CSV table of C-alpha atoms in Angstrom, one decimal:
chain,number,residue,atom,x,y,z
F,1,MET,CA,17.9,30.8,30.3
F,2,PRO,CA,16.1,29.1,33.2
F,3,ILE,CA,14.0,26.1,32.4
F,4,LEU,CA,10.3,26.9,33.1
F,5,ARG,CA,8.0,24.6,34.8
F,6,PRO,CA,5.0,23.3,32.7
F,7,LEU,CA,2.5,25.8,34.0
F,8,GLU,CA,5.0,28.7,33.8
F,9,PHE,CA,5.7,27.7,30.3
F,10,LEU,CA,2.0,27.8,29.3
F,11,ASP,CA,1.7,31.3,30.9
F,12,SER,CA,4.8,32.5,29.0
F,13,LEU,CA,3.5,31.1,25.7
F,14,ALA,CA,0.1,32.8,26.3
F,15,GLU,CA,1.8,36.1,26.8
F,16,GLU,CA,3.8,35.6,23.6
F,17,PHE,CA,0.7,34.5,21.6
F,18,PRO,CA,-2.4,36.1,23.3
F,19,GLU,CA,-4.7,34.4,20.7
F,20,LEU,CA,-3.7,31.1,22.2
F,21,ALA,CA,-4.5,32.1,25.8
F,22,GLU,CA,-7.8,30.2,26.0
F,23,PRO,CA,-6.7,26.8,24.8
F,24,LEU,CA,-3.4,27.1,26.8
F,25,SER,CA,-5.5,27.9,29.9
F,26,GLU,CA,-7.5,24.7,29.3
F,27,LEU,CA,-4.3,22.7,28.9
F,28,GLY,CA,-3.1,24.1,32.3
F,29,SER,CA,-6.4,23.4,34.0
F,30,LEU,CA,-6.4,19.7,32.8
F,31,TYR,CA,-2.7,19.3,33.8
F,32,THR,CA,-3.4,20.7,37.3
F,33,ARG,CA,-6.3,18.3,37.8
F,34,LYS,CA,-4.3,15.4,36.4
F,35,LEU,CA,-6.9,14.5,33.9
F,36,TRP,CA,-4.4,12.8,31.6
F,37,HIS,CA,-6.8,11.3,29.1
F,38,GLN,CA,-8.6,14.6,28.6
F,39,LEU,CA,-5.3,16.4,28.5
F,40,THR,CA,-4.1,14.0,25.7
F,41,LEU,CA,-7.2,14.9,23.7
F,42,GLN,CA,-6.7,18.6,24.2
F,43,VAL,CA,-3.1,18.4,23.1
F,44,GLU,CA,-4.2,16.4,20.0
F,45,ALA,CA,-6.8,19.1,19.3
F,46,ALA,CA,-4.2,21.8,19.6
F,47,PHE,CA,-1.8,20.0,17.2
F,48,SER,CA,-4.6,19.8,14.6
F,49,THR,CA,-5.2,23.6,14.5
F,50,ALA,CA,-3.3,26.1,12.3
F,51,ALA,CA,-3.0,28.5,15.3
F,52,PHE,CA,-0.6,26.0,17.1
F,53,ASN,CA,1.1,24.7,13.9
F,54,ARG,CA,3.3,27.7,13.1
F,55,ALA,CA,6.9,28.7,13.8
F,56,ASP,CA,8.4,26.5,16.5
F,57,ILE,CA,5.2,26.3,18.7
F,58,PRO,CA,4.8,22.5,18.4
F,59,VAL,CA,8.5,22.0,19.3
F,60,ARG,CA,8.3,24.2,22.4
F,61,LEU,CA,4.9,22.7,23.5
F,62,PHE,CA,6.2,19.2,23.3
F,63,THR,CA,9.6,19.7,24.9
F,64,ALA,CA,8.5,22.0,27.7
F,65,PHE,CA,5.1,20.6,28.4
F,66,VAL,CA,4.1,17.3,27.0
F,67,THR,CA,7.4,15.6,28.1
F,68,ASP,CA,6.5,16.4,31.7
F,69,PHE,CA,3.5,14.0,31.8
F,70,ALA,CA,4.7,11.7,29.0
F,71,PRO,CA,4.7,8.5,31.2
F,72,LYS,CA,1.1,9.1,32.2
F,73,ILE,CA,-0.5,9.1,28.8
F,74,ASN,CA,-0.9,6.5,26.0
F,75,LEU,CA,2.6,5.9,24.6
F,76,LEU,CA,1.4,5.6,21.0
F,77,LYS,CA,-0.2,9.0,21.4
F,78,LEU,CA,3.0,10.4,22.7
F,79,ALA,CA,4.8,8.9,19.7
F,80,GLN,CA,2.3,10.5,17.3
F,81,PHE,CA,2.8,13.9,19.0
F,82,ALA,CA,6.5,13.5,18.6
F,83,VAL,CA,6.2,12.7,14.9
F,84,HIS,CA,4.0,15.7,14.4
F,85,THR,CA,6.5,17.9,16.3
F,86,SER,CA,9.4,16.6,14.2
F,87,LYS,CA,7.9,18.3,11.2
F,88,TYR,CA,8.6,21.7,12.7
F,89,PHE,CA,12.3,21.5,13.2
F,90,ALA,CA,14.5,23.7,11.2
F,91,SER,CA,16.5,20.9,9.6
F,92,PRO,CA,15.9,17.2,8.8
F,93,PRO,CA,19.0,16.1,10.9
F,94,ALA,CA,17.6,18.0,13.9
F,95,ALA,CA,14.2,16.2,13.4
F,96,VAL,CA,16.0,12.8,13.3
F,97,ASP,CA,17.9,13.6,16.5
F,98,PHE,CA,14.7,14.6,18.2
F,99,LEU,CA,12.9,11.4,17.2
F,100,ARG,CA,15.8,9.3,18.3
F,101,ALA,CA,15.9,11.1,21.7
F,102,THR,CA,12.2,10.4,22.1
F,103,ILE,CA,12.8,6.7,21.4
F,104,THR,CA,15.4,6.7,24.1
F,105,ARG,CA,13.0,8.4,26.4
F,106,VAL,CA,10.2,5.8,25.8
F,107,GLU,CA,12.6,2.9,26.1
F,108,GLY,CA,13.8,4.4,29.5
F,109,MET,CA,10.2,4.4,30.8
F,110,LYS,CA,10.1,0.6,30.7
F,111,LEU,CA,6.4,0.6,30.4
F,112,PRO,CA,4.2,-2.2,29.0
F,113,ARG,CA,3.1,-2.0,25.3
F,114,SER,CA,6.0,0.3,24.4
F,115,ALA,CA,7.0,-1.8,21.4
F,116,GLU,CA,4.4,-0.2,19.1
F,117,PRO,CA,5.2,3.4,19.8
F,118,ILE,CA,9.0,2.7,19.5
F,119,LEU,CA,8.4,1.0,16.1
F,120,PHE,CA,6.2,3.9,15.0
F,121,LEU,CA,9.0,6.4,15.9
F,122,LYS,CA,11.7,4.3,14.2
F,123,MET,CA,9.8,4.2,11.0
F,124,HIS,CA,9.5,8.0,11.0
F,125,VAL,CA,13.3,8.2,11.6
F,126,ALA,CA,13.7,6.0,8.5
F,127,GLN,CA,11.3,8.3,6.6
F,128,HIS,CA,13.4,11.4,7.4
F,129,LEU,CA,16.5,9.5,6.3
F,130,LEU,CA,14.9,8.6,3.0
F,131,GLU,CA,13.8,12.2,2.5
F,132,GLN,CA,17.5,13.2,3.0
F,133,GLY,CA,18.5,10.7,0.4
F,134,ASP,CA,20.2,8.3,2.8
F,135,ALA,CA,18.6,5.1,1.7
F,136,ALA,CA,21.6,3.0,3.0
F,137,ALA,CA,20.9,4.2,6.6
F,138,ALA,CA,17.2,3.7,6.2
F,139,LYS,CA,17.4,0.1,4.8
F,140,PRO,CA,18.2,-1.7,8.1
F,141,VAL,CA,15.5,0.3,9.9
F,142,VAL,CA,12.9,-0.6,7.3
F,143,GLU,CA,13.9,-4.3,7.2
F,144,ALA,CA,13.9,-4.5,11.0
F,145,GLY,CA,10.6,-2.7,11.2
F,146,ARG,CA,8.9,-5.2,8.9
F,147,THR,CA,10.3,-8.1,10.8
F,148,GLU,CA,9.2,-6.7,14.1
F,149,LEU,CA,5.7,-5.9,12.9
F,150,GLU,CA,5.2,-9.6,12.2
F,151,THR,CA,6.0,-10.5,15.8
F,152,LEU,CA,3.5,-8.0,17.3
F,153,ASP,CA,-0.2,-8.9,18.2
F,154,SER,CA,-3.2,-6.6,17.9
F,155,VAL,CA,-1.2,-3.8,16.3
F,156,ASP,CA,-2.7,-0.4,16.0
F,157,PRO,CA,-3.5,0.4,12.3
F,158,SER,CA,-1.5,3.6,12.4
F,159,VAL,CA,1.7,1.6,13.3
F,160,SER,CA,1.1,-1.0,10.5
F,161,ALA,CA,0.4,1.8,8.0
F,162,ALA,CA,3.6,3.6,9.0
F,163,VAL,CA,5.7,0.5,8.5
F,164,HIS,CA,4.3,-0.3,5.1
F,165,TYR,CA,4.3,3.3,4.0
F,166,VAL,CA,8.0,3.9,4.8
F,167,ALA,CA,8.8,0.5,3.3
F,168,SER,CA,7.1,1.7,0.1
F,169,LEU,CA,9.2,4.9,0.1
F,170,TYR,CA,12.3,2.8,0.5
F,171,TYR,CA,11.4,0.4,-2.4
F,172,LYS,CA,10.4,3.4,-4.6
F,173,SER,CA,13.8,5.0,-4.0
F,174,MET,CA,15.5,1.6,-5.0
F,175,GLU,CA,13.2,1.2,-8.1
F,176,ASP,CA,12.0,-2.2,-6.8
F,177,TYR,CA,8.6,-2.0,-8.5
F,178,ALA,CA,7.2,-5.3,-7.2
F,179,ALA,CA,8.1,-4.6,-3.6
F,180,PHE,CA,6.8,-1.0,-3.8
F,181,TYR,CA,3.5,-2.3,-5.3
F,182,ARG,CA,3.0,-4.8,-2.5
F,183,SER,CA,4.0,-2.4,0.3
F,184,SER,CA,1.8,0.3,-1.1
F,185,LEU,CA,-1.2,-2.0,-1.2
F,186,LEU,CA,-0.6,-3.1,2.4
F,187,TYR,CA,-0.3,0.6,3.4
F,188,LEU,CA,-3.7,1.3,1.8
F,189,ALA,CA,-5.2,-1.6,3.7
F,190,PHE,CA,-4.6,0.1,7.0
F,191,ILE,CA,-5.8,3.6,6.2
F,192,ALA,CA,-9.1,5.2,4.9
F,193,SER,CA,-8.4,6.4,1.4
F,194,ASP,CA,-10.9,9.2,2.0
F,195,SER,CA,-8.5,10.7,4.6
F,196,LEU,CA,-5.9,11.2,1.9
F,197,PRO,CA,-5.6,14.5,0.1
F,198,GLU,CA,-6.8,14.3,-3.5
F,199,ASP,CA,-3.5,15.4,-5.1
F,200,TYR,CA,-1.7,12.8,-3.0
F,201,LYS,CA,-4.2,10.1,-4.0
F,202,GLU,CA,-3.7,10.9,-7.6
F,203,ARG,CA,0.1,10.7,-7.3
F,204,LEU,CA,-0.1,7.4,-5.3
F,205,ALA,CA,-2.5,5.8,-7.8
F,206,VAL,CA,-0.2,6.6,-10.7
F,207,ASP,CA,2.9,5.3,-8.9
F,208,ILE,CA,1.2,2.1,-7.8
F,209,SER,CA,-0.2,1.5,-11.3
F,210,LEU,CA,3.1,2.0,-12.9
F,211,ALA,CA,4.7,-0.4,-10.3
F,212,ALA,CA,2.0,-3.0,-11.1
F,213,LEU,CA,2.9,-2.8,-14.8
F,214,LEU,CA,6.6,-2.9,-14.3
F,215,GLY,CA,6.9,-5.2,-11.2
F,216,GLU,CA,8.4,-8.6,-11.8
F,217,GLY,CA,6.2,-11.4,-10.6
F,218,VAL,CA,3.0,-9.2,-10.5
F,219,PHE,CA,0.5,-10.9,-12.7
F,220,SER,CA,-2.8,-9.9,-11.1
F,221,PHE,CA,-4.1,-6.4,-10.7
F,222,GLY,CA,-7.5,-7.3,-9.2
F,223,GLN,CA,-6.7,-6.0,-5.7
F,224,LEU,CA,-5.6,-2.6,-7.1
F,225,LEU,CA,-8.4,-2.2,-9.6
F,226,GLN,CA,-11.0,-2.7,-6.8
F,227,HIS,CA,-9.4,-0.2,-4.5
F,228,PRO,CA,-11.2,3.2,-4.2
F,229,ILE,CA,-8.0,5.0,-4.9
F,230,ILE,CA,-7.9,3.8,-8.5
F,231,THR,CA,-11.1,5.8,-9.3
F,232,VAL,CA,-8.9,8.8,-9.9
F,233,LEU,CA,-7.6,7.1,-13.0
F,234,SER,CA,-11.1,6.8,-14.5
F,235,ARG,CA,-11.0,10.5,-15.5
F,236,GLY,CA,-8.6,13.3,-16.1
F,237,PRO,CA,-5.0,13.2,-17.5
F,238,HIS,CA,-4.2,9.8,-16.2
F,239,MET,CA,-7.2,7.9,-17.8
F,240,TRP,CA,-4.8,6.2,-20.2
F,241,LEU,CA,-3.2,4.5,-17.3
F,242,GLY,CA,-6.5,3.1,-16.0
F,243,GLU,CA,-7.3,1.7,-19.4
F,244,LEU,CA,-3.8,0.2,-19.7
F,245,LEU,CA,-4.2,-1.5,-16.3
F,246,THR,CA,-7.6,-3.0,-17.3
F,247,ALA,CA,-6.2,-4.3,-20.6
F,248,PHE,CA,-3.3,-6.0,-18.7
F,249,ASN,CA,-5.6,-7.4,-16.1
F,250,VAL,CA,-7.7,-9.3,-18.7
F,251,GLY,CA,-4.7,-10.1,-20.9
F,252,ASP,CA,-6.2,-8.2,-23.9
F,253,ILE,CA,-3.0,-7.9,-26.0
F,254,HIS,CA,-5.0,-6.5,-28.9
F,255,LYS,CA,-6.4,-3.7,-26.8
F,256,TYR,CA,-2.9,-3.1,-25.4
F,257,ASP,CA,-1.6,-2.5,-29.0
F,258,GLU,CA,-4.4,-0.1,-29.7
F,259,LEU,CA,-3.7,1.8,-26.5
F,260,CYS,CA,0.0,2.0,-27.3
F,261,VAL,CA,-0.9,3.7,-30.6
F,262,ALA,CA,-3.6,6.0,-29.1
F,263,TYR,CA,-1.5,7.1,-26.1
F,264,ALA,CA,1.9,7.0,-27.7
F,265,GLU,CA,2.8,10.5,-26.5
F,266,LYS,CA,1.8,9.8,-22.9
F,267,LEU,CA,3.5,6.5,-22.8
F,268,ASN,CA,6.7,8.0,-24.2
F,269,ALA,CA,6.6,10.6,-21.4
F,270,GLN,CA,7.1,7.8,-18.9
F,271,PRO,CA,10.8,6.9,-18.9
F,272,ALA,CA,10.3,3.7,-16.9
F,273,LEU,CA,7.7,2.4,-19.4
F,274,VAL,CA,10.0,3.2,-22.4
F,275,LEU,CA,13.0,1.6,-20.7
F,276,HIS,CA,11.1,-1.6,-19.9
F,277,GLU,CA,9.0,-1.9,-23.1
F,278,ARG,CA,10.2,-5.4,-23.7
F,279,ARG,CA,9.2,-6.5,-20.2
F,280,LEU,CA,5.7,-5.0,-20.7
F,281,ARG,CA,5.2,-6.9,-23.9
F,282,GLU,CA,6.3,-10.2,-22.2
F,283,LYS,CA,4.0,-9.5,-19.2
F,284,ILE,CA,0.9,-8.7,-21.4
F,285,THR,CA,1.6,-11.9,-23.4
F,286,LEU,CA,1.8,-14.0,-20.2
F,287,MET,CA,-1.4,-12.5,-18.8
F,288,CYS,CA,-3.1,-13.2,-22.1
F,289,LEU,CA,-2.2,-16.9,-21.7
F,290,LEU,CA,-3.4,-16.8,-18.0
F,291,GLU,CA,-6.7,-15.3,-19.1
F,292,MET,CA,-7.2,-18.0,-21.7
F,293,VAL,CA,-6.6,-20.7,-19.1
F,294,HIS,CA,-8.8,-19.1,-16.4
F,295,GLY,CA,-11.6,-18.8,-19.0
F,296,LEU,CA,-11.8,-22.6,-19.4
F,297,PRO,CA,-13.4,-25.2,-17.1
F,298,ALA,CA,-10.9,-26.8,-14.7
F,299,ASP,CA,-11.5,-30.2,-16.4
F,300,SER,CA,-11.2,-28.9,-20.0
F,301,ARG,CA,-7.9,-27.0,-20.0
F,302,THR,CA,-6.3,-28.6,-23.1
F,303,ILE,CA,-5.5,-25.7,-25.5
F,304,ALA,CA,-4.2,-26.0,-29.0
F,305,LEU,CA,-1.0,-24.1,-29.5
F,306,PRO,CA,-2.3,-22.4,-32.7
F,307,SER,CA,-5.2,-21.0,-30.6
F,308,ILE,CA,-2.7,-19.5,-28.2
F,309,ALA,CA,-0.6,-18.2,-31.1
F,310,THR,CA,-3.7,-16.3,-32.5
F,311,ALA,CA,-4.6,-14.8,-29.1
F,312,THR,CA,-1.0,-13.8,-28.2
F,313,LYS,CA,0.2,-12.7,-31.7
F,314,LEU,CA,3.0,-15.2,-31.6
F,315,SER,CA,4.3,-18.0,-33.8
F,316,VAL,CA,3.8,-21.6,-32.7
F,317,ASP,CA,7.5,-21.7,-31.8
F,318,GLY,CA,7.0,-18.5,-29.8
F,319,VAL,CA,4.1,-20.1,-28.0
F,320,GLU,CA,6.3,-22.9,-26.8
F,321,PHE,CA,8.8,-20.4,-25.4
F,322,LEU,CA,5.9,-18.6,-23.8
F,323,LEU,CA,4.6,-21.8,-22.1
F,324,MET,CA,8.1,-22.6,-20.8
F,325,LYS,CA,8.4,-19.1,-19.4
F,326,ALA,CA,5.0,-19.5,-17.7
F,327,LEU,CA,6.0,-22.9,-16.3
F,328,SER,CA,9.3,-21.6,-15.0
F,329,LEU,CA,7.6,-18.7,-13.2
F,330,HIS,CA,5.1,-21.2,-11.8
F,331,LEU,CA,2.2,-19.3,-13.3
F,332,ILE,CA,0.8,-22.6,-14.6
F,333,GLU,CA,1.5,-26.3,-14.2
F,334,GLY,CA,0.9,-28.7,-17.1
F,335,VAL,CA,2.3,-30.7,-20.0
F,336,ILE,CA,3.2,-29.6,-23.5
F,337,ASP,CA,2.3,-32.2,-26.2
F,338,GLN,CA,4.4,-31.3,-29.2
F,339,VAL,CA,2.9,-34.2,-31.2
F,340,ASP,CA,-0.7,-32.9,-30.9
F,341,SER,CA,0.6,-29.3,-30.7
F,342,SER,CA,-1.3,-28.6,-27.5
F,343,VAL,CA,-0.8,-28.0,-23.8
F,344,CYS,CA,-2.8,-29.5,-21.0
F,345,VAL,CA,-2.9,-27.2,-18.0
F,346,SER,CA,-3.5,-28.8,-14.6
F,347,TRP,CA,-3.1,-25.7,-12.4
F,348,VAL,CA,-3.1,-22.0,-12.9
F,349,GLN,CA,-1.9,-19.3,-10.4
F,350,PRO,CA,-4.9,-18.0,-8.4
F,351,ARG,CA,-5.8,-14.4,-8.8
F,352,ILE,CA,-8.1,-11.7,-7.3
F,353,LEU,CA,-11.1,-11.1,-9.5
F,354,THR,CA,-12.7,-7.9,-10.5
F,355,LYS,CA,-16.5,-7.6,-10.6
F,356,PRO,CA,-16.6,-8.3,-14.4
F,357,GLN,CA,-14.5,-11.4,-13.9
F,358,ILE,CA,-16.7,-12.5,-11.0
F,359,ALA,CA,-19.7,-12.1,-13.3
F,360,GLY,CA,-17.9,-14.4,-15.9
F,361,LEU,CA,-17.2,-16.9,-13.1
F,362,LYS,CA,-20.9,-16.9,-12.2
F,363,LEU,CA,-21.8,-17.8,-15.7
F,364,ARG,CA,-19.4,-20.7,-15.7
F,365,LEU,CA,-20.8,-21.9,-12.4
F,366,ASP,CA,-24.3,-21.6,-13.6
F,367,ALA,CA,-23.4,-23.7,-16.7
F,368,TRP,CA,-21.7,-26.3,-14.4
F,369,ILE,CA,-24.8,-26.4,-12.1
F,370,GLY,CA,-26.9,-27.0,-15.2
F,371,LYS,CA,-24.8,-29.9,-16.3
F,372,VAL,CA,-24.9,-31.5,-12.8
F,373,THR,CA,-28.7,-31.0,-12.7
F,374,ALA,CA,-29.0,-32.7,-16.1
F,375,VAL,CA,-26.9,-35.6,-15.0
F,376,THR,CA,-28.8,-36.0,-11.8
F,377,MET,CA,-32.1,-36.1,-13.6
F,378,THR,CA,-30.8,-38.6,-16.1
F,379,LEU,CA,-29.6,-40.9,-13.3
F,380,GLU,CA,-33.0,-40.6,-11.5
F,381,ASN,CA,-34.9,-41.5,-14.7
F,382,GLU,CA,-32.7,-44.4,-15.4
F,383,SER,CA,-32.9,-45.8,-11.9
F,384,VAL,CA,-36.7,-46.0,-11.8
F,385,GLY,CA,-37.7,-49.5,-11.1
F,386,VAL,CA,-34.1,-50.6,-10.2
F,387,VAL,CA,-34.5,-49.8,-6.5
F,388,ALA,CA,-37.6,-51.6,-5.0
């Protein structure tokens, strides 16, 4: 079969799909007049309509038309067109081969600012590999992508989002909860949550929340709780998860126990939570300790061990083990005084505050300002007549 020239291809496609004749004619007109920017916008518009997104039309349009003027348009747009096109191949391996061929094409152009589109394409190759269950092949691509992203300046948000999104998929497949949690939050930082479908937002909010609970080294949920995506947990079938996150974030171990009883059926329906029940108990206990420390003024952080025991539902001996655990994880710094049965905390790991926690901090600041004002007035009254 002879290879058609771009305009001949458009005419042929219009004959095959008469309902597309008008937009195809516009594409041909812009191509003839060499209005590459306007042509890019028109192709983008075509790829966003249902009329073009059926059968193998995107594949044919890209391979027979877009590739002809590829060096003349924004390379990141070209990469985005290629990623869109890859979704319409009959098999995942064919999609991977197509994206790899596009990477080779872009590299061969040797044009400036090609690093971002190449990285964008590579991350989608990794995504296809993960969807095929080949995490081993995706791993080096993901790791290299994250490293390369750090070396680039003024990166387009879509590229950063792609890197972090695919990284989150990889870490999810490996059940690395902490890494999945952090990559997902970075992904959300580069996209507008309103642009995500509601069903996907709900699934993502559940996955991130479970990862926050299960992730080793994750002891602050403030960033997650303040993100708009978490509002889906304030209602509906996953409301229990939102309440559980809030209880963990403020270290309310008593509320946690209440929720475990109230939502026992839902909790038992989550295999990961059941499997790591002991880890959850340890985390809520540590977060209870951190909440106690954060609630005290920086110059008055000496806490009696029996007070910690009451708050954490532990024995005094258990509190000592808890403090050693917190010290080893570098959640706090301080000295345990076994004679006085107390601990003096000199430093506590910083955290991102939610609005209620900020309100509590404001009250403490107001109290501190009141003390400073009182001391100032006392000094002023006592210094009357001292200075001539």
